[in-house]
């Protein structure tokens, strides 16, 4: 017997126990409401989605073609429409998540207005967006099930059983969210408190980076400053304690390293003995050997192998790493994070280059054989130019005639029909599958896609509607496409919950219910 039928029976028994006061309560209506509200709390969601991610991670370890994907969403409606679309096109949500970008929270969700990705937005805005996303996803469940229940009421025979099967095997829109906690918004205690809020809102996976909280920069901007490993590990442990305190025992932590593009550190690491973690961190500093006579006022020196070494210190009081050490620092960051409680890695790179990423993963896997990455397929990369230049360089190495191409101008539309562009586009198309196989990438995400799609679609509509096309700009460019592509929100009243409200009115008021979906509802045109 299905859970739906079990609920009808149990509520029927409860109604009988309560006597005549419950005569107007319909057990089937109550069971439907239960089915439409499967997840009672954010912690229910976090535990459920953590299980999904853990299974997906195991499946990827067995078969790298089973990688996962997500798109960054900055509003609950955007996340909801994404999952409705996925279910429509693929009939399931397998291996497809949501990503919550700190960049988009800063740019779009702060009460200060648009902010750069520098952890200046309100800490609570992140947990609030997680809660909002899951509110909209749960509403998508309720809306779709409501439609199935109405179909069930009007169906007979085999058709009725087919609809009942859809209800009993309903695929929820609730999927894992990988949530960005930036650099923790303060010390380890601040990280713990914020992680708790995020988990209570439903996050099963938290991504944290090894930058200094008060100097944090977007991973694709200059001026990044990292912290010694022990500082970062304390924050990883803080997140783990938050998961354990709340009973999400298999919560996932993504440790992100920005060391590839970060040439600065705020601190010289504490070290107890040669070769320990602090000493390894300090070994990457840009130093010069000095004697006591060479030292200037206020100089900081470290002692290594019997020598006094003066790290290069900038007027900002930051210390500089040696050039060319980024990849080695990334590898050490990743190994250390996995050895101290992280589950997945994120290496922020300056370009999407499989050989570069794979080279670092190969080194990491010498120590951690099942190491795997979350990777940012970032809109900060010029994908067209990057891949056309990669193909250009490959062709050059093979001795091909490249006289028809100017490497620095390969973004130009004049090359769009060329063989080089065709090969580059194919590499872009297969990048995720290739990188999952060759570079250990378990999860591919795009951080800011819906920021860009909102801008692009609004630009297209504004150009047409306020121009010569006027109302046809909306009809041809939006509504006609919605109808023909089967976009659910073309029935915007239904999407906003009108039919759900009518169902509830009928449950609560019976024949006296004043419903909105009658024959005069203009939504019946669709």
mmCIF file of C-alpha atoms in Angstrom, residues 25-163:
data_model
loop_
_atom_site.group_PDB
_atom_site.id
_atom_site.type_symbol
_atom_site.label_atom_id
_atom_site.label_comp_id
_atom_site.label_asym_id
_atom_site.label_seq_id
_atom_site.Cartn_x
_atom_site.Cartn_y
_atom_site.Cartn_z
ATOM 1 C CA UNK A 25 -12.929 16.499 7.952
ATOM 2 C CA UNK A 26 -12.239 14.472 4.795
ATOM 3 C CA UNK A 27 -9.378 12.000 5.433
ATOM 4 C CA UNK A 28 -8.479 11.902 1.741
ATOM 5 C CA UNK A 29 -8.183 15.690 1.608
ATOM 6 C CA UNK A 30 -5.913 15.658 4.656
ATOM 7 C CA UNK A 31 -3.823 12.860 3.111
ATOM 8 C CA UNK A 32 -3.456 14.936 -0.034
ATOM 9 C CA UNK A 33 -2.215 17.883 1.968
ATOM 10 C CA UNK A 34 0.327 15.628 3.663
ATOM 11 C CA UNK A 35 1.543 14.360 0.307
ATOM 12 C CA UNK A 36 1.884 17.934 -0.904
ATOM 13 C CA UNK A 37 4.012 18.836 2.126
ATOM 14 C CA UNK A 38 6.419 15.911 2.333
ATOM 15 C CA UNK A 39 9.217 17.862 4.027
ATOM 16 C CA UNK A 40 8.243 19.410 7.363
ATOM 17 C CA UNK A 41 11.479 21.237 8.148
ATOM 18 C CA UNK A 42 14.712 22.352 6.552
ATOM 19 C CA UNK A 43 16.517 19.647 8.498
ATOM 20 C CA UNK A 44 14.276 17.026 6.856
ATOM 21 C CA UNK A 45 15.419 18.424 3.515
ATOM 22 C CA UNK A 46 19.099 18.538 4.521
ATOM 23 C CA UNK A 47 19.064 14.898 5.639
ATOM 24 C CA UNK A 48 17.203 13.746 2.531
ATOM 25 C CA UNK A 49 19.411 15.635 0.065
ATOM 26 C CA UNK A 50 22.659 14.665 1.854
ATOM 27 C CA UNK A 51 21.728 11.063 1.152
ATOM 28 C CA UNK A 52 21.253 11.892 -2.519
ATOM 29 C CA UNK A 53 24.671 13.543 -2.777
ATOM 30 C CA UNK A 54 26.427 10.711 -0.963
ATOM 31 C CA UNK A 55 24.904 8.155 -3.335
ATOM 32 C CA UNK A 56 25.842 10.294 -6.325
ATOM 33 C CA UNK A 57 29.427 10.598 -5.066
ATOM 34 C CA UNK A 58 29.689 6.818 -4.736
ATOM 35 C CA UNK A 59 28.217 6.315 -8.203
ATOM 36 C CA UNK A 60 30.713 8.765 -9.665
ATOM 37 C CA UNK A 61 33.605 6.923 -8.016
ATOM 38 C CA UNK A 62 32.427 3.767 -9.798
ATOM 39 C CA UNK A 63 31.731 5.500 -13.113
ATOM 40 C CA UNK A 64 33.009 9.044 -13.921
ATOM 41 C CA UNK A 65 30.321 9.464 -16.568
ATOM 42 C CA UNK A 66 27.879 9.797 -13.655
ATOM 43 C CA UNK A 67 28.921 13.377 -12.882
ATOM 44 C CA UNK A 68 26.430 15.891 -11.511
ATOM 45 C CA UNK A 69 25.431 19.426 -12.537
ATOM 46 C CA UNK A 70 23.795 22.561 -11.224
ATOM 47 C CA UNK A 71 22.966 26.138 -12.131
ATOM 48 C CA UNK A 72 23.225 29.078 -9.763
ATOM 49 C CA UNK A 73 19.848 30.567 -8.781
ATOM 50 C CA UNK A 74 19.305 33.910 -7.047
ATOM 51 C CA UNK A 75 15.579 33.638 -6.331
ATOM 52 C CA UNK A 76 13.181 30.887 -5.315
ATOM 53 C CA UNK A 77 11.157 31.306 -8.503
ATOM 54 C CA UNK A 78 14.254 30.858 -10.670
ATOM 55 C CA UNK A 79 15.163 27.643 -8.832
ATOM 56 C CA UNK A 80 11.589 26.401 -9.054
ATOM 57 C CA UNK A 81 11.325 26.994 -12.796
ATOM 58 C CA UNK A 82 14.659 25.276 -13.339
ATOM 59 C CA UNK A 83 13.475 22.111 -11.595
ATOM 60 C CA UNK A 84 10.076 22.167 -13.295
ATOM 61 C CA UNK A 85 11.911 22.398 -16.629
ATOM 62 C CA UNK A 86 14.255 19.537 -15.729
ATOM 63 C CA UNK A 87 11.339 17.285 -14.800
ATOM 64 C CA UNK A 88 9.509 18.232 -17.994
ATOM 65 C CA UNK A 89 12.443 17.456 -20.273
ATOM 66 C CA UNK A 90 14.057 14.499 -18.469
ATOM 67 C CA UNK A 91 11.229 13.007 -16.339
ATOM 68 C CA UNK A 92 13.469 13.004 -13.258
ATOM 69 C CA UNK A 93 15.897 15.185 -11.341
ATOM 70 C CA UNK A 94 18.729 12.656 -11.132
ATOM 71 C CA UNK A 95 22.206 14.185 -10.655
ATOM 72 C CA UNK A 96 20.883 17.733 -11.011
ATOM 73 C CA UNK A 97 21.223 20.174 -8.115
ATOM 74 C CA UNK A 98 20.914 23.864 -7.316
ATOM 75 C CA UNK A 99 23.866 26.121 -6.613
ATOM 76 C CA UNK A 100 23.626 29.123 -4.301
ATOM 77 C CA UNK A 101 26.220 31.694 -5.249
ATOM 78 C CA UNK A 102 27.558 34.164 -2.714
ATOM 79 C CA UNK A 103 28.328 36.430 -5.667
ATOM 80 C CA UNK A 104 24.647 36.594 -6.617
ATOM 81 C CA UNK A 105 23.548 37.076 -3.003
ATOM 82 C CA UNK A 106 25.891 40.074 -2.814
ATOM 83 C CA UNK A 107 24.860 41.458 -6.198
ATOM 84 C CA UNK A 108 21.121 40.853 -5.966
ATOM 85 C CA UNK A 109 19.934 40.083 -2.439
ATOM 86 C CA UNK A 110 21.577 42.601 -0.126
ATOM 87 C CA UNK A 111 19.671 45.436 1.517
ATOM 88 C CA UNK A 112 22.689 47.631 0.770
ATOM 89 C CA UNK A 113 21.938 47.231 -2.917
ATOM 90 C CA UNK A 114 24.287 45.667 -5.485
ATOM 91 C CA UNK A 115 27.627 44.761 -3.906
ATOM 92 C CA UNK A 116 30.836 43.170 -5.196
ATOM 93 C CA UNK A 117 31.652 39.616 -4.116
ATOM 94 C CA UNK A 118 33.596 40.659 -1.003
ATOM 95 C CA UNK A 119 31.473 39.257 1.862
ATOM 96 C CA UNK A 120 29.939 42.640 2.642
ATOM 97 C CA UNK A 121 26.323 41.473 2.372
ATOM 98 C CA UNK A 122 24.249 40.391 5.353
ATOM 99 C CA UNK A 123 25.225 36.970 6.700
ATOM 100 C CA UNK A 124 21.612 35.940 7.131
ATOM 101 C CA UNK A 125 20.821 36.605 3.453
ATOM 102 C CA UNK A 126 22.383 33.266 2.474
ATOM 103 C CA UNK A 127 20.252 31.141 4.802
ATOM 104 C CA UNK A 128 17.206 33.209 3.823
ATOM 105 C CA UNK A 129 17.763 32.374 0.151
ATOM 106 C CA UNK A 130 18.162 28.659 0.925
ATOM 107 C CA UNK A 131 14.837 28.730 2.763
ATOM 108 C CA UNK A 132 13.233 30.654 -0.094
ATOM 109 C CA UNK A 133 14.497 28.210 -2.709
ATOM 110 C CA UNK A 134 13.086 25.240 -0.829
ATOM 111 C CA UNK A 135 9.792 27.050 -0.213
ATOM 112 C CA UNK A 136 9.380 27.436 -3.966
ATOM 113 C CA UNK A 137 10.456 23.840 -4.670
ATOM 114 C CA UNK A 138 7.980 22.496 -2.132
ATOM 115 C CA UNK A 139 5.281 24.655 -3.715
ATOM 116 C CA UNK A 140 6.169 23.091 -7.089
ATOM 117 C CA UNK A 141 5.518 19.672 -5.516
ATOM 118 C CA UNK A 142 2.187 20.822 -4.112
ATOM 119 C CA UNK A 143 1.120 22.382 -7.408
ATOM 120 C CA UNK A 144 1.938 19.321 -9.520
ATOM 121 C CA UNK A 145 0.361 16.902 -7.053
ATOM 122 C CA UNK A 146 -2.715 19.119 -6.885
ATOM 123 C CA UNK A 147 -3.110 18.728 -10.633
ATOM 124 C CA UNK A 148 -2.749 14.951 -10.330
ATOM 125 C CA UNK A 149 -5.362 14.828 -7.576
ATOM 126 C CA UNK A 150 -7.826 16.727 -9.762
ATOM 127 C CA UNK A 151 -7.133 14.294 -12.601
ATOM 128 C CA UNK A 152 -7.645 11.395 -10.195
ATOM 129 C CA UNK A 153 -11.068 12.700 -9.204
ATOM 130 C CA UNK A 154 -12.257 12.770 -12.801
ATOM 131 C CA UNK A 155 -10.606 9.557 -14.056
ATOM 132 C CA UNK A 156 -12.011 6.038 -14.154
ATOM 133 C CA UNK A 157 -10.721 2.498 -14.613
ATOM 134 C CA UNK A 158 -7.187 2.025 -15.950
ATOM 135 C CA UNK A 159 -6.718 5.765 -16.372
ATOM 136 C CA UNK A 160 -7.394 6.252 -12.688
ATOM 137 C CA UNK A 161 -4.832 3.630 -11.737
ATOM 138 C CA UNK A 162 -2.240 5.232 -14.011
ATOM 139 C CA UNK A 163 -2.725 8.559 -12.269
#
